[in-house]
Coordinates of C-alpha atoms (C1' of nucleotides) in Angstrom, one line a residue:
Chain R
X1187 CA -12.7 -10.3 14.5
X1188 CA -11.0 -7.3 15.9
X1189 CA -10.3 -4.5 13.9
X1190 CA -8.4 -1.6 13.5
X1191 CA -10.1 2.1 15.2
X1192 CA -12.1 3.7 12.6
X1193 CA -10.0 5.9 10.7
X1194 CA -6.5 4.3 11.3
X1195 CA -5.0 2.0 8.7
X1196 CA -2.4 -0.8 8.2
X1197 CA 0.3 0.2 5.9
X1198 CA 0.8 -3.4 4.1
X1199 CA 3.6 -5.0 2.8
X1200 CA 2.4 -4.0 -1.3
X1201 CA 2.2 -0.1 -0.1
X1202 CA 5.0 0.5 1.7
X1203 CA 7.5 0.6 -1.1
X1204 CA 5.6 3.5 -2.3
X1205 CA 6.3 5.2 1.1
X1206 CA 9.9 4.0 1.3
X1207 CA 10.3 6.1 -2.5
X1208 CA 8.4 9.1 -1.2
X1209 CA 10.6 9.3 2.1
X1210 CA 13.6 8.5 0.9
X1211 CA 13.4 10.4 -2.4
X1212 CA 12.2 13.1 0.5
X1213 CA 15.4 12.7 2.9
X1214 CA 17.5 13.0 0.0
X1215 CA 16.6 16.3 -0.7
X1216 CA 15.9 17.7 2.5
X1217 CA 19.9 16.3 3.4
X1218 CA 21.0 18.2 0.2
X1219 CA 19.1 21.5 1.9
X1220 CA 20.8 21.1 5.2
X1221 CA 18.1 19.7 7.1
X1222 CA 18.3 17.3 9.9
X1223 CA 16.0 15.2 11.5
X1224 CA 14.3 15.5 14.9
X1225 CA 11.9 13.5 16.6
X1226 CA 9.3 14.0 18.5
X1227 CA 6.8 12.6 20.8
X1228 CA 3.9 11.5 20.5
X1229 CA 2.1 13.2 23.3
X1230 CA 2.3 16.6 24.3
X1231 CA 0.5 18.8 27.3
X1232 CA -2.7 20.1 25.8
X1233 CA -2.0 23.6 26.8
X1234 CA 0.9 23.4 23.9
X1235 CA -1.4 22.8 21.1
X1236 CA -4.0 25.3 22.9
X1237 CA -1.4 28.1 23.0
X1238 CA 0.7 27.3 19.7
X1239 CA -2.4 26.3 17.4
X1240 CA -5.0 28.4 18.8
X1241 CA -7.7 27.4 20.7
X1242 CA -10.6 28.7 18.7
X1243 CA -9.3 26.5 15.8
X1244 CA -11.2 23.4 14.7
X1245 CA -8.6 21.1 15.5
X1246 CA -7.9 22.3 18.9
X1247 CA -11.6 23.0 19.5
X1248 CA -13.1 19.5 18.1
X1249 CA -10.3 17.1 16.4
X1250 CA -8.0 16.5 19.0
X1251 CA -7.7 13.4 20.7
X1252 CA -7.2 14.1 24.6
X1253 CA -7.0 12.7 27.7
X1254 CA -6.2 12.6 31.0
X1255 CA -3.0 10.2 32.1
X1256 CA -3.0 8.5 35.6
X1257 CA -1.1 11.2 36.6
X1258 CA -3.9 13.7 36.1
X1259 CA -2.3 15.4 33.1
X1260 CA -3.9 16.4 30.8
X1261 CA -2.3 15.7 27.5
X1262 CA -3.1 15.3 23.8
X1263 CA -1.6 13.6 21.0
X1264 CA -0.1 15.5 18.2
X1265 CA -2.5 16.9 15.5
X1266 CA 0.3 18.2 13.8
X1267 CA 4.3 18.5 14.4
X1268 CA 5.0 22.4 14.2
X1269 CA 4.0 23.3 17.8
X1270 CA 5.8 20.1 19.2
X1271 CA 8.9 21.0 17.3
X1272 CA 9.0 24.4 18.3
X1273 CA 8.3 23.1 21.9
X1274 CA 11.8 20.9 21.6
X1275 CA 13.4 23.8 20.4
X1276 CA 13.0 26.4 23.0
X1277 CA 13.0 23.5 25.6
X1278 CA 16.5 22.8 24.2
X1279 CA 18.0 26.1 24.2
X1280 CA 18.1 25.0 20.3
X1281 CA 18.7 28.9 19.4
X1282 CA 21.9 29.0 21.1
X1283 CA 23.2 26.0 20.1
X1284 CA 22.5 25.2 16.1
X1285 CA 23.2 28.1 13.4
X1286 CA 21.0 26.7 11.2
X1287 CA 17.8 25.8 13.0
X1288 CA 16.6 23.4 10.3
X1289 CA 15.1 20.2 10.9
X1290 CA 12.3 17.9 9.4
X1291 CA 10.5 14.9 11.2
X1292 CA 8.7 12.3 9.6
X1293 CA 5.7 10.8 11.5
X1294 CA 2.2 10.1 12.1
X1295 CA -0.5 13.2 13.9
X1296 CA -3.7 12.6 14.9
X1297 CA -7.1 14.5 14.6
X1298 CA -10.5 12.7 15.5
X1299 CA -12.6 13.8 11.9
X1300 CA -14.9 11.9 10.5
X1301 CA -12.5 9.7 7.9
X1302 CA -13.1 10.0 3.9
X1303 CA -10.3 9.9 0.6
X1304 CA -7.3 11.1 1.3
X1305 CA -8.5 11.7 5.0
X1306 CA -7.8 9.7 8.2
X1307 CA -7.7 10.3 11.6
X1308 CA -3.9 9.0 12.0
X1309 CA -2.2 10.2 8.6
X1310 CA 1.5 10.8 8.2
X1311 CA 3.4 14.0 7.5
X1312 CA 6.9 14.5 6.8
X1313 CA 7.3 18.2 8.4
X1314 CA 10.0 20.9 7.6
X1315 CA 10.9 23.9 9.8
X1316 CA 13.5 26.8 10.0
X1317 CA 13.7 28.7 12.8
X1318 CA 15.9 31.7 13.4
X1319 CA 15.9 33.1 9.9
X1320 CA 13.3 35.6 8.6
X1321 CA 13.9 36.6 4.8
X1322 CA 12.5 36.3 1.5
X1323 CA 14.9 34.0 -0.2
X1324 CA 14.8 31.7 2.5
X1325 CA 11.1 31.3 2.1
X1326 CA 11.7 31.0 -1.7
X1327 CA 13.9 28.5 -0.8
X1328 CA 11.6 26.6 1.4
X1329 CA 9.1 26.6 -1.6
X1330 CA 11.7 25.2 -3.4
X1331 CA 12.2 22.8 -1.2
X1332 CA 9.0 21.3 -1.6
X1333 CA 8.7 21.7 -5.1
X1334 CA 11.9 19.4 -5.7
X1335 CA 10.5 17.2 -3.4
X1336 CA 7.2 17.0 -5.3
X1337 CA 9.5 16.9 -9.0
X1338 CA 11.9 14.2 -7.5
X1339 CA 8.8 12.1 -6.3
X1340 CA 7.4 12.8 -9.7
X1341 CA 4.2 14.2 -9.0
X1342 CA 4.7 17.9 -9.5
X1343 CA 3.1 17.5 -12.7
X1344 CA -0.2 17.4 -10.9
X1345 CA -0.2 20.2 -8.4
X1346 CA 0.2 23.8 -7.8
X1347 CA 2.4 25.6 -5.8
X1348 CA -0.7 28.4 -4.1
X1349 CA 1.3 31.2 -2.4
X1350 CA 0.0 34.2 -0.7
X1351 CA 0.5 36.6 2.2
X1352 CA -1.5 37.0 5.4
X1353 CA 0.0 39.9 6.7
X1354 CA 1.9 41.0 9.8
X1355 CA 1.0 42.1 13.7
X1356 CA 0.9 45.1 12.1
X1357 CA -1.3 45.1 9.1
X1358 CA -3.3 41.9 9.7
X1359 CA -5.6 43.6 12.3
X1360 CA -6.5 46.8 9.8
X1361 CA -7.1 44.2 7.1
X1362 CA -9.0 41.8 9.4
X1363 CA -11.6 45.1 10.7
X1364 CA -12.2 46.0 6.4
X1365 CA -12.5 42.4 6.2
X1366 CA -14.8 42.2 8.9
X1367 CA -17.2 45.6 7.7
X1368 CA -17.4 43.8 4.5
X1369 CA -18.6 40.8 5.3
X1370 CA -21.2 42.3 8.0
X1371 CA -22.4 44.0 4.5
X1372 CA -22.5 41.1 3.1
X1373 CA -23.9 39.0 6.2
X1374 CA -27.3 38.3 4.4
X1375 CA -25.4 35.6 1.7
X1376 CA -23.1 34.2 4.5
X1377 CA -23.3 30.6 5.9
X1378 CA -23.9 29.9 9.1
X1379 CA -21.1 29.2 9.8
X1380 CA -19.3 31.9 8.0
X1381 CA -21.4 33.7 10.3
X1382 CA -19.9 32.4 13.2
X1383 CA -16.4 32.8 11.7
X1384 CA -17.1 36.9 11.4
X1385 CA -16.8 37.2 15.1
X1386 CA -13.8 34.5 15.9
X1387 CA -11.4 34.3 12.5
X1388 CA -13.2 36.3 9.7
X1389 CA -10.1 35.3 7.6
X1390 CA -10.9 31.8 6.9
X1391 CA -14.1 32.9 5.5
X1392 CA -12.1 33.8 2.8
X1393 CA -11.9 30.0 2.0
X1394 CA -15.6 28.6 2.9
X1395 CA -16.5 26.2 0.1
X1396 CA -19.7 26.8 -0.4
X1397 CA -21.2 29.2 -3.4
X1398 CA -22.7 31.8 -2.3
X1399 CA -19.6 31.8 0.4
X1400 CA -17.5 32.2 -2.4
X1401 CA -18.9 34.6 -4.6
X1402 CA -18.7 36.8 -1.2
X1403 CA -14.8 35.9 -0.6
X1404 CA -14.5 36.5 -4.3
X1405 CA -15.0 40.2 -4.2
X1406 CA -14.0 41.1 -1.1
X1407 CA -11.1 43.0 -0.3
X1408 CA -7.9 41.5 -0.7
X1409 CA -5.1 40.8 1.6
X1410 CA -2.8 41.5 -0.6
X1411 CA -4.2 44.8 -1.1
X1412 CA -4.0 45.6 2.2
X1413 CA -0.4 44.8 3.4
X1414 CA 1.7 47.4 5.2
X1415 CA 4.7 48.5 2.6
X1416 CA 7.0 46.2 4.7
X1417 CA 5.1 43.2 3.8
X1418 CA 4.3 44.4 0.5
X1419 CA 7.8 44.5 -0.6
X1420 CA 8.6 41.4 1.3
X1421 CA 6.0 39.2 -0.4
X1422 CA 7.4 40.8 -3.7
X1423 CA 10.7 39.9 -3.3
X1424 CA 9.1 36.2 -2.3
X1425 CA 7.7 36.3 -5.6
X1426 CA 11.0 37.4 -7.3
X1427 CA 13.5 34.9 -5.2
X1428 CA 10.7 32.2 -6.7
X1429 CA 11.3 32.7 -10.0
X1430 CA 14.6 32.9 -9.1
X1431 CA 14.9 29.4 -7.7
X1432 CA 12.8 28.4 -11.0
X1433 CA 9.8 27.3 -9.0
X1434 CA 6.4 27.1 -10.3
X1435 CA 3.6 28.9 -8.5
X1436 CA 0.4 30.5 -8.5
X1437 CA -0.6 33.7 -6.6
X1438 CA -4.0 32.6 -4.9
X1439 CA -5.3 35.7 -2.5
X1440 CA -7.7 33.3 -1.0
X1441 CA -5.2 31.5 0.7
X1442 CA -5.5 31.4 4.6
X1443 CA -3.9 28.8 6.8
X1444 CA -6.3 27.4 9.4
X1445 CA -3.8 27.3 12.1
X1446 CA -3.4 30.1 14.1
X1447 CA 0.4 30.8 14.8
X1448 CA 0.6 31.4 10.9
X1449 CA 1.7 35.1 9.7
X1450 CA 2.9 36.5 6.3
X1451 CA 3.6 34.3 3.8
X1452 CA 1.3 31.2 3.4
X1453 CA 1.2 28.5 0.5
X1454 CA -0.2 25.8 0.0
X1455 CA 0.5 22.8 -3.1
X1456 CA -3.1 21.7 -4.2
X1457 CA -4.2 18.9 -6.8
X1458 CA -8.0 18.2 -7.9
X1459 CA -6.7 13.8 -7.9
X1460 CA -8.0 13.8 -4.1
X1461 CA -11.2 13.6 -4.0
X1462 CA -12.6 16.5 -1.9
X1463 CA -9.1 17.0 -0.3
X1464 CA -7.2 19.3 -2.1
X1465 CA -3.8 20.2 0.1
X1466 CA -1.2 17.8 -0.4
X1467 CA 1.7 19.9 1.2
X1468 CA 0.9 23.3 3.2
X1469 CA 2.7 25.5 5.5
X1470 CA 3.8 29.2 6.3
X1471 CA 5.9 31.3 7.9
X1472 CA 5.2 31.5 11.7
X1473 CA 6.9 34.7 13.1
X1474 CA 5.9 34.8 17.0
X1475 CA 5.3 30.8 17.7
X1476 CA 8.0 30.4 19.3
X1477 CA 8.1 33.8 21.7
X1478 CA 4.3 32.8 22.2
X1479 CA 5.4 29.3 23.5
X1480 CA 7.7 31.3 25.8
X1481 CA 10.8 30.9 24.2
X1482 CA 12.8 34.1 22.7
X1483 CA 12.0 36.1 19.8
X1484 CA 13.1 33.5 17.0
X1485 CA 10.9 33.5 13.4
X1486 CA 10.0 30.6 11.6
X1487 CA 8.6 29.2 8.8
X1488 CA 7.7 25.4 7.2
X1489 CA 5.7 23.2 5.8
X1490 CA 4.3 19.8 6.0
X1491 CA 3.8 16.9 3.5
X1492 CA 0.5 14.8 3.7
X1493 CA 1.9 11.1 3.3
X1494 CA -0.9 9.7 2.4
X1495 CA -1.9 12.1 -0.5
X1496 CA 1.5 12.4 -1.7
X1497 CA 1.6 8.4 -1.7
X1498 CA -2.0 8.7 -3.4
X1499 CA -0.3 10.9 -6.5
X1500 CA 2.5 8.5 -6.7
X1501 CA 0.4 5.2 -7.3
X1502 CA -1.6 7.1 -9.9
X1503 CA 1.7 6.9 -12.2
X1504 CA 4.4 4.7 -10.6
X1505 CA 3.9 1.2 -10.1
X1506 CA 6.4 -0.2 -7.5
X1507 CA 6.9 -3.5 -6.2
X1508 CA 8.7 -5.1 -3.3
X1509 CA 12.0 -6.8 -4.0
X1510 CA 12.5 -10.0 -5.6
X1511 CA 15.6 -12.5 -4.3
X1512 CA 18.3 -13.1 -6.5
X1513 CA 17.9 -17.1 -4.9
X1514 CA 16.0 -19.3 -4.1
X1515 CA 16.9 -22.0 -2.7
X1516 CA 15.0 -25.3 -3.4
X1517 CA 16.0 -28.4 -1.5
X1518 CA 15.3 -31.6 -1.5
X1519 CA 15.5 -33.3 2.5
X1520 CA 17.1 -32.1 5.2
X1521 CA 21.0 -33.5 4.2
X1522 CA 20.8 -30.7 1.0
X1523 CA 18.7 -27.8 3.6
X1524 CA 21.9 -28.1 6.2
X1525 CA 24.3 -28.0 3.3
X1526 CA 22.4 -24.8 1.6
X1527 CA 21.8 -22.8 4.9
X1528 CA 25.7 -21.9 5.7
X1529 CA 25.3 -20.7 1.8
X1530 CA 22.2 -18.7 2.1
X1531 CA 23.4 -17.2 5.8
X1532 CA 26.9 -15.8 3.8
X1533 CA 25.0 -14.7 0.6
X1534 CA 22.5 -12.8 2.8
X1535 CA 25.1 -11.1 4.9
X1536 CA 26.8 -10.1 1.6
X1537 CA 23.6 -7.9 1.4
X1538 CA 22.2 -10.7 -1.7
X1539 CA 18.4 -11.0 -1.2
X1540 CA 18.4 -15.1 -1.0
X1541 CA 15.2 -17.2 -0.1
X1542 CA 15.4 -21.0 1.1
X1543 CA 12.8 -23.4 1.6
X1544 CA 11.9 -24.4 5.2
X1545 CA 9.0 -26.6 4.4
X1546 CA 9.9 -30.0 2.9
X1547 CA 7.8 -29.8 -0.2
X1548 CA 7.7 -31.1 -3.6
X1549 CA 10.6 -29.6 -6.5
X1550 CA 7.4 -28.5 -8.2
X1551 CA 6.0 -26.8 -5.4
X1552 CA 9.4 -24.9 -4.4
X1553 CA 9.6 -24.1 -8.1
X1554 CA 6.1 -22.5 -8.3
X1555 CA 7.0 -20.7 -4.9
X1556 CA 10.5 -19.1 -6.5
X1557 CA 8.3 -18.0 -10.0
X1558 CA 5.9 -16.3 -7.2
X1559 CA 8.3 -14.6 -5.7
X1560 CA 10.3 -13.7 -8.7
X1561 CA 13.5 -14.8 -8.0
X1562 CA 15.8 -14.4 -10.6
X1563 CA 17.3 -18.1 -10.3
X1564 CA 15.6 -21.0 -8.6
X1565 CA 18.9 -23.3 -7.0
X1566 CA 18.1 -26.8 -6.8
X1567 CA 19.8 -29.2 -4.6
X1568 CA 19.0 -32.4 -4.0
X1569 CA 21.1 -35.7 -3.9
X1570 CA 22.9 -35.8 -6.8
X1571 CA 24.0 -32.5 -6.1
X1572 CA 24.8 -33.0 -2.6
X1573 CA 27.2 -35.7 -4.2
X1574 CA 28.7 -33.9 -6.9
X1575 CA 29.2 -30.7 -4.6
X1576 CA 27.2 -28.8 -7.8
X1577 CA 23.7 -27.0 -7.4
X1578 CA 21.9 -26.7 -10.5
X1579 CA 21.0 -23.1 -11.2
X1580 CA 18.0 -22.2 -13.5
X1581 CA 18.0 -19.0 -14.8
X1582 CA 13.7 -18.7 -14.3
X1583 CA 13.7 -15.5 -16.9
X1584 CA 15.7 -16.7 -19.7
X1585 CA 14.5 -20.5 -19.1
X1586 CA 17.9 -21.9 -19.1
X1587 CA 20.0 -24.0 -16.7
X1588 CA 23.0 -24.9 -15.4
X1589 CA 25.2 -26.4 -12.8
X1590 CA 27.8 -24.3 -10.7
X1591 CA 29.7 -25.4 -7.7
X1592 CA 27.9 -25.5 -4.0
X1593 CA 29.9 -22.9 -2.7
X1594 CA 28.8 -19.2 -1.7
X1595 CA 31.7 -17.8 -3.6
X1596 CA 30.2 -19.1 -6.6
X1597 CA 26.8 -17.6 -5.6
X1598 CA 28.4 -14.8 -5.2
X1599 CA 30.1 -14.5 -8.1
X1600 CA 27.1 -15.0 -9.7
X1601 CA 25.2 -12.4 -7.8
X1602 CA 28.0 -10.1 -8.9
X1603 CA 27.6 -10.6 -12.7
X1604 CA 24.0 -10.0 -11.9
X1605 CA 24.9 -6.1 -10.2
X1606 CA 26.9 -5.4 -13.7
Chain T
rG808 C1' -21.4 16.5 14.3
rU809 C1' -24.9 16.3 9.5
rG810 C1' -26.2 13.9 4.9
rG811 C1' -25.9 9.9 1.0
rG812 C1' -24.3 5.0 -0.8
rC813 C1' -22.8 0.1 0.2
rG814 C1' -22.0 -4.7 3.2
rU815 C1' -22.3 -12.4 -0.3
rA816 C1' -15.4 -16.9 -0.1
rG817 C1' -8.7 -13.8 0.9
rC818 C1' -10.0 -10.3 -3.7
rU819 C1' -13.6 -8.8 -7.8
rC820 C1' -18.5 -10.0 -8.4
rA821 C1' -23.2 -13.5 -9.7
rA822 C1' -27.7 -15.7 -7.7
rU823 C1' -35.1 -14.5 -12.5
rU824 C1' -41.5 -11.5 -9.4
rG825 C1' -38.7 -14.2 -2.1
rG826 C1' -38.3 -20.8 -4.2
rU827 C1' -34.0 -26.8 -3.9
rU828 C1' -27.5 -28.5 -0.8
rA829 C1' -25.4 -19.7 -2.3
rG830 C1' -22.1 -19.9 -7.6
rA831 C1' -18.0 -18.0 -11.0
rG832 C1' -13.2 -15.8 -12.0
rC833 C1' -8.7 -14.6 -9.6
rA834 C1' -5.8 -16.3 -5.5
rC835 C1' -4.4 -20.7 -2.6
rU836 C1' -3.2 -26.3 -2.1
rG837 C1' -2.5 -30.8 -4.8
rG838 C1' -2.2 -33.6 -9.4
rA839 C1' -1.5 -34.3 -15.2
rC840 C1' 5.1 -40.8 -15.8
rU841 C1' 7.2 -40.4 -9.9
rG842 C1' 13.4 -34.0 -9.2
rU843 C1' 11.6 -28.3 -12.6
rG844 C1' 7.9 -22.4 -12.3
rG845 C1' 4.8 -19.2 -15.7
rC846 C1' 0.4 -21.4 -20.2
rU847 C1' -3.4 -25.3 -20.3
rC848 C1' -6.5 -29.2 -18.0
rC849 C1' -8.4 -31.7 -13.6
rA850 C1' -9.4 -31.9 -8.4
rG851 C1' -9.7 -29.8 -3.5
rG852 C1' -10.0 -26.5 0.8
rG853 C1' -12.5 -22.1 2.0
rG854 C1' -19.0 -18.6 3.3
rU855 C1' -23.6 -19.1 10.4
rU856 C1' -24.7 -14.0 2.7
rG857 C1' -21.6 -8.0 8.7
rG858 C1' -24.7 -9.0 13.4
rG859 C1' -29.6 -9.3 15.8
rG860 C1' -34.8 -9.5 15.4
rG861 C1' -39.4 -9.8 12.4
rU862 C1' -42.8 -11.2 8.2
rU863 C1' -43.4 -16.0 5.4
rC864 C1' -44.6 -22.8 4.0
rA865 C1' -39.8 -20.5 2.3
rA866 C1' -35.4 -14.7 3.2
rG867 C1' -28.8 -13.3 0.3
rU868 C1' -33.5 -11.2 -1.6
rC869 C1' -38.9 -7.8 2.1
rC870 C1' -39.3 -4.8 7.1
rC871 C1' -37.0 -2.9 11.7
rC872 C1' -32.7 -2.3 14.8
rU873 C1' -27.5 -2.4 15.2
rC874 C1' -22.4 -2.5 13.6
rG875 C1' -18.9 -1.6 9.9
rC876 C1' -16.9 0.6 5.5
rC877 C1' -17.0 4.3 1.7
rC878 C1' -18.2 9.2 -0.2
rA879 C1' -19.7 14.1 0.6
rC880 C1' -20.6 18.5 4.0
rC881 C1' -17.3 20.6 7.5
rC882 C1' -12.1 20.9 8.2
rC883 C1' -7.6 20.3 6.5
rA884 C1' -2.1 17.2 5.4

RNA sequence: GUGGGCGUAGCUCAAUUGGUUAGAGCACUGGACUGUGGCUCCAGGGGUUGGGGGUUCAAGUCCCCUCGCCCACCCCA
């Protein structure tokens, strides 16, 4: 039997209503905001995600899948979408054209990790970006953004919106040297690989899981208490505009985005429901992405939604099933099938869910089919009917029958008094 | 990349210290006065017990190898 890669999953039929809530629920909102939707490739030249991600990262470093095509290009697919849509929008002059500069894409990224809950190596994000605008209400209102996204879903009852700041060009590198002399102090209760971290990003040691890790990160000097006045008062007035757009959050100082093209503020919306995966929804504010890519001087900031997790939260309180037809239609030999199908084809194209039966089976059979599926009312039509021009309807909920004309404006008639 | 756990029917699981033709529930198909679902009853289909090798009179059960899945480390969405 062939199988799917290790680590990439079929969506089936009983899930995907649970994905069609999130998104739409999602694109609701983000329409409401002034987003609009861009898509993206697939594929992109390595040297993007090398330069916009950074290439000491562990996804650049370890978790992306690359290759070489026949062209002798080397390219990679997407382990995330923020690079690749700051890519489009340089390559599109996007700054000149669109005032705004806000956009969200919905699709899948890769990273080649070894796969466990909530963690696959293709998993689906729906991403959200501004470029253009740098100021602390937008960001509020980004956070906002998310955390209507999470309400409407009905999930935000199990996370927490973790904000913090990282600092600027400015103060990050006076902060990272303290950081750096305190952890060398501390080097003896340090991980290995904390170790290693000291010399290449001593900031994400701030978020090493393990113990002794911790208790270090713990009491070491904080970001927060290191900013520059400017970002001081920035992240303050992040802190105000949230309360201001009535949004949860926690301050967490630990914070630190794994991503390199990530400045100032940071968040991140965690739950404890994911087994060892805590993020469902992280982002940032990315000041110099886009003049690092080569494009102008533009800030940005965003975020971007794990699918799968989110979907993960919403089965653990929503139970949603695929749609039911209003019809079915059961017939009896191929004289009442040819009669029904102009009826079915018009109900259909009416929008009315409608099922017929294309296998000449027993009544029984079609019946049991129709309760299966759920259908609201099992039409029977057989010879009699055929004769009389009637169908007999039976209502399968309330048990009951009765005959209406074979016509589809009586179906649809019907199907109305069903809507109200 | 490093650990740990688990692989028996489509799904969830059984199968005494190794011991007859590997079972059950759910699901599926058909039937219970021939044109009526759900409940009940009956019947049926479906498994080279993940794969390979070994030990044994005898292996789902023990040993080795291999593959796969899951969970955790790590990393993150």
């Amino acid at each position: 039997m062939i199988k799917a890669v290790k680590g990439f999953k079929d969506i089936l039929p009983d899930e995907t209503p649970y994905w069609q809530f999130l998104e739409e629920k999602a694109r609701k909102l983000l329409k409401s905001f002034g987003f609009r939707e861009i898509r993206i490739p697939v594929l992109e030249k390595l040297e993007l995600f090398d330069r916009g991600i950074g290439s000491t990262t562990d996804i650049v470093e370890k978790e992306m899948y690359t290759f070489k095509d026949k062209g002798g290009n080397l390219v990679a697919m997407r382990p995330e979408a923020t690079a690749s849509i700051a890519r489009a929008y340089i390559e599109n002059a996007l700054h000149l054209k669109d005032p705004l500069g806000k956009y969200y894409f919905i699709g899948p990224m890769f990273r080649y990790e070894r796969p466990q809950a909530g963690r696959l190596r293709q998993f689906n994000q729906i991403n959200v970006e501004v470029f253009g605008t740098k100021s602390s209400s937008l960001d509020a209102e980004v956070m906002a953004l998310l955390h209507n996204i999470a309400d409407e879903v009905g999930i935000s009852d199990g996370v927490t919106l973790e904000v913090n700041h990282i600092g600027c060009k400015k103060c990050r590198p006076i902060y990272r040297q303290i950081l750096i002399n305190y952890l060398n102090q501390n080097r003896e209760a340090l991980c290995e690989d904390c170790r290693k971290r000291l010399e290449r990003n001593p900031l994400r040691a701030l978020d090493c899981k393990r113990q002794n890790c911790r208790r270090v990160a713990l009491s070491a000097p904080k970001l927060t208490d290191h900013l520059c006045d400017e970002c001081r008062s920035y992240f303050e007035e992040v802190i105000e505009y949230l309360q201001i757009y009535q949004v949860p959050h926690v301050i967490n100082p630990l914070i630190v985005r794994g991503l390199d093209y990530y400045t100032g503020v940071v968040f991140e919306l965690t739950t404890t429901e994911l087994g060892a995966q805590s993020a469902v929804a992280a982002g940032g504010r990315y000041d110099y992405l886009v003049e690092e890519l080569g494009g102008p001087s533009v800030p940005g900031i965003g975020f971007a939604i794990g699918e799968e997790r989110a979907v993960a939260m919403l089965k653990n309180r929503k139970k949603l099933t695929p749609p039911a037809p209003l019809f079915f239609f059961a017939v009896l030999g191929d004289a009442a099938k040819k009669k029904c199908i102009p009826i079915v084809l018009e109900l259909r194209k009416r929008g009315v869910y409608t099922e017929m039966e294309h296998e000449n089976r027993s009544l029984k059979s079609q019946m049991r089919k129709a309760n299966r599926l759920k259908a609201r009312y099992a039409v029977m039509v057989g010879e009699d009917e055929l004769e009389k021009g009637r169908a007999v309807v039976r209502d399968m909920e309330k048990k009951e029958q009765f005959d209406i004309e074979l016509s589809s404006e009586a179906f649809l008639k019907l199907a109305e008094e069903e809507v109200r």
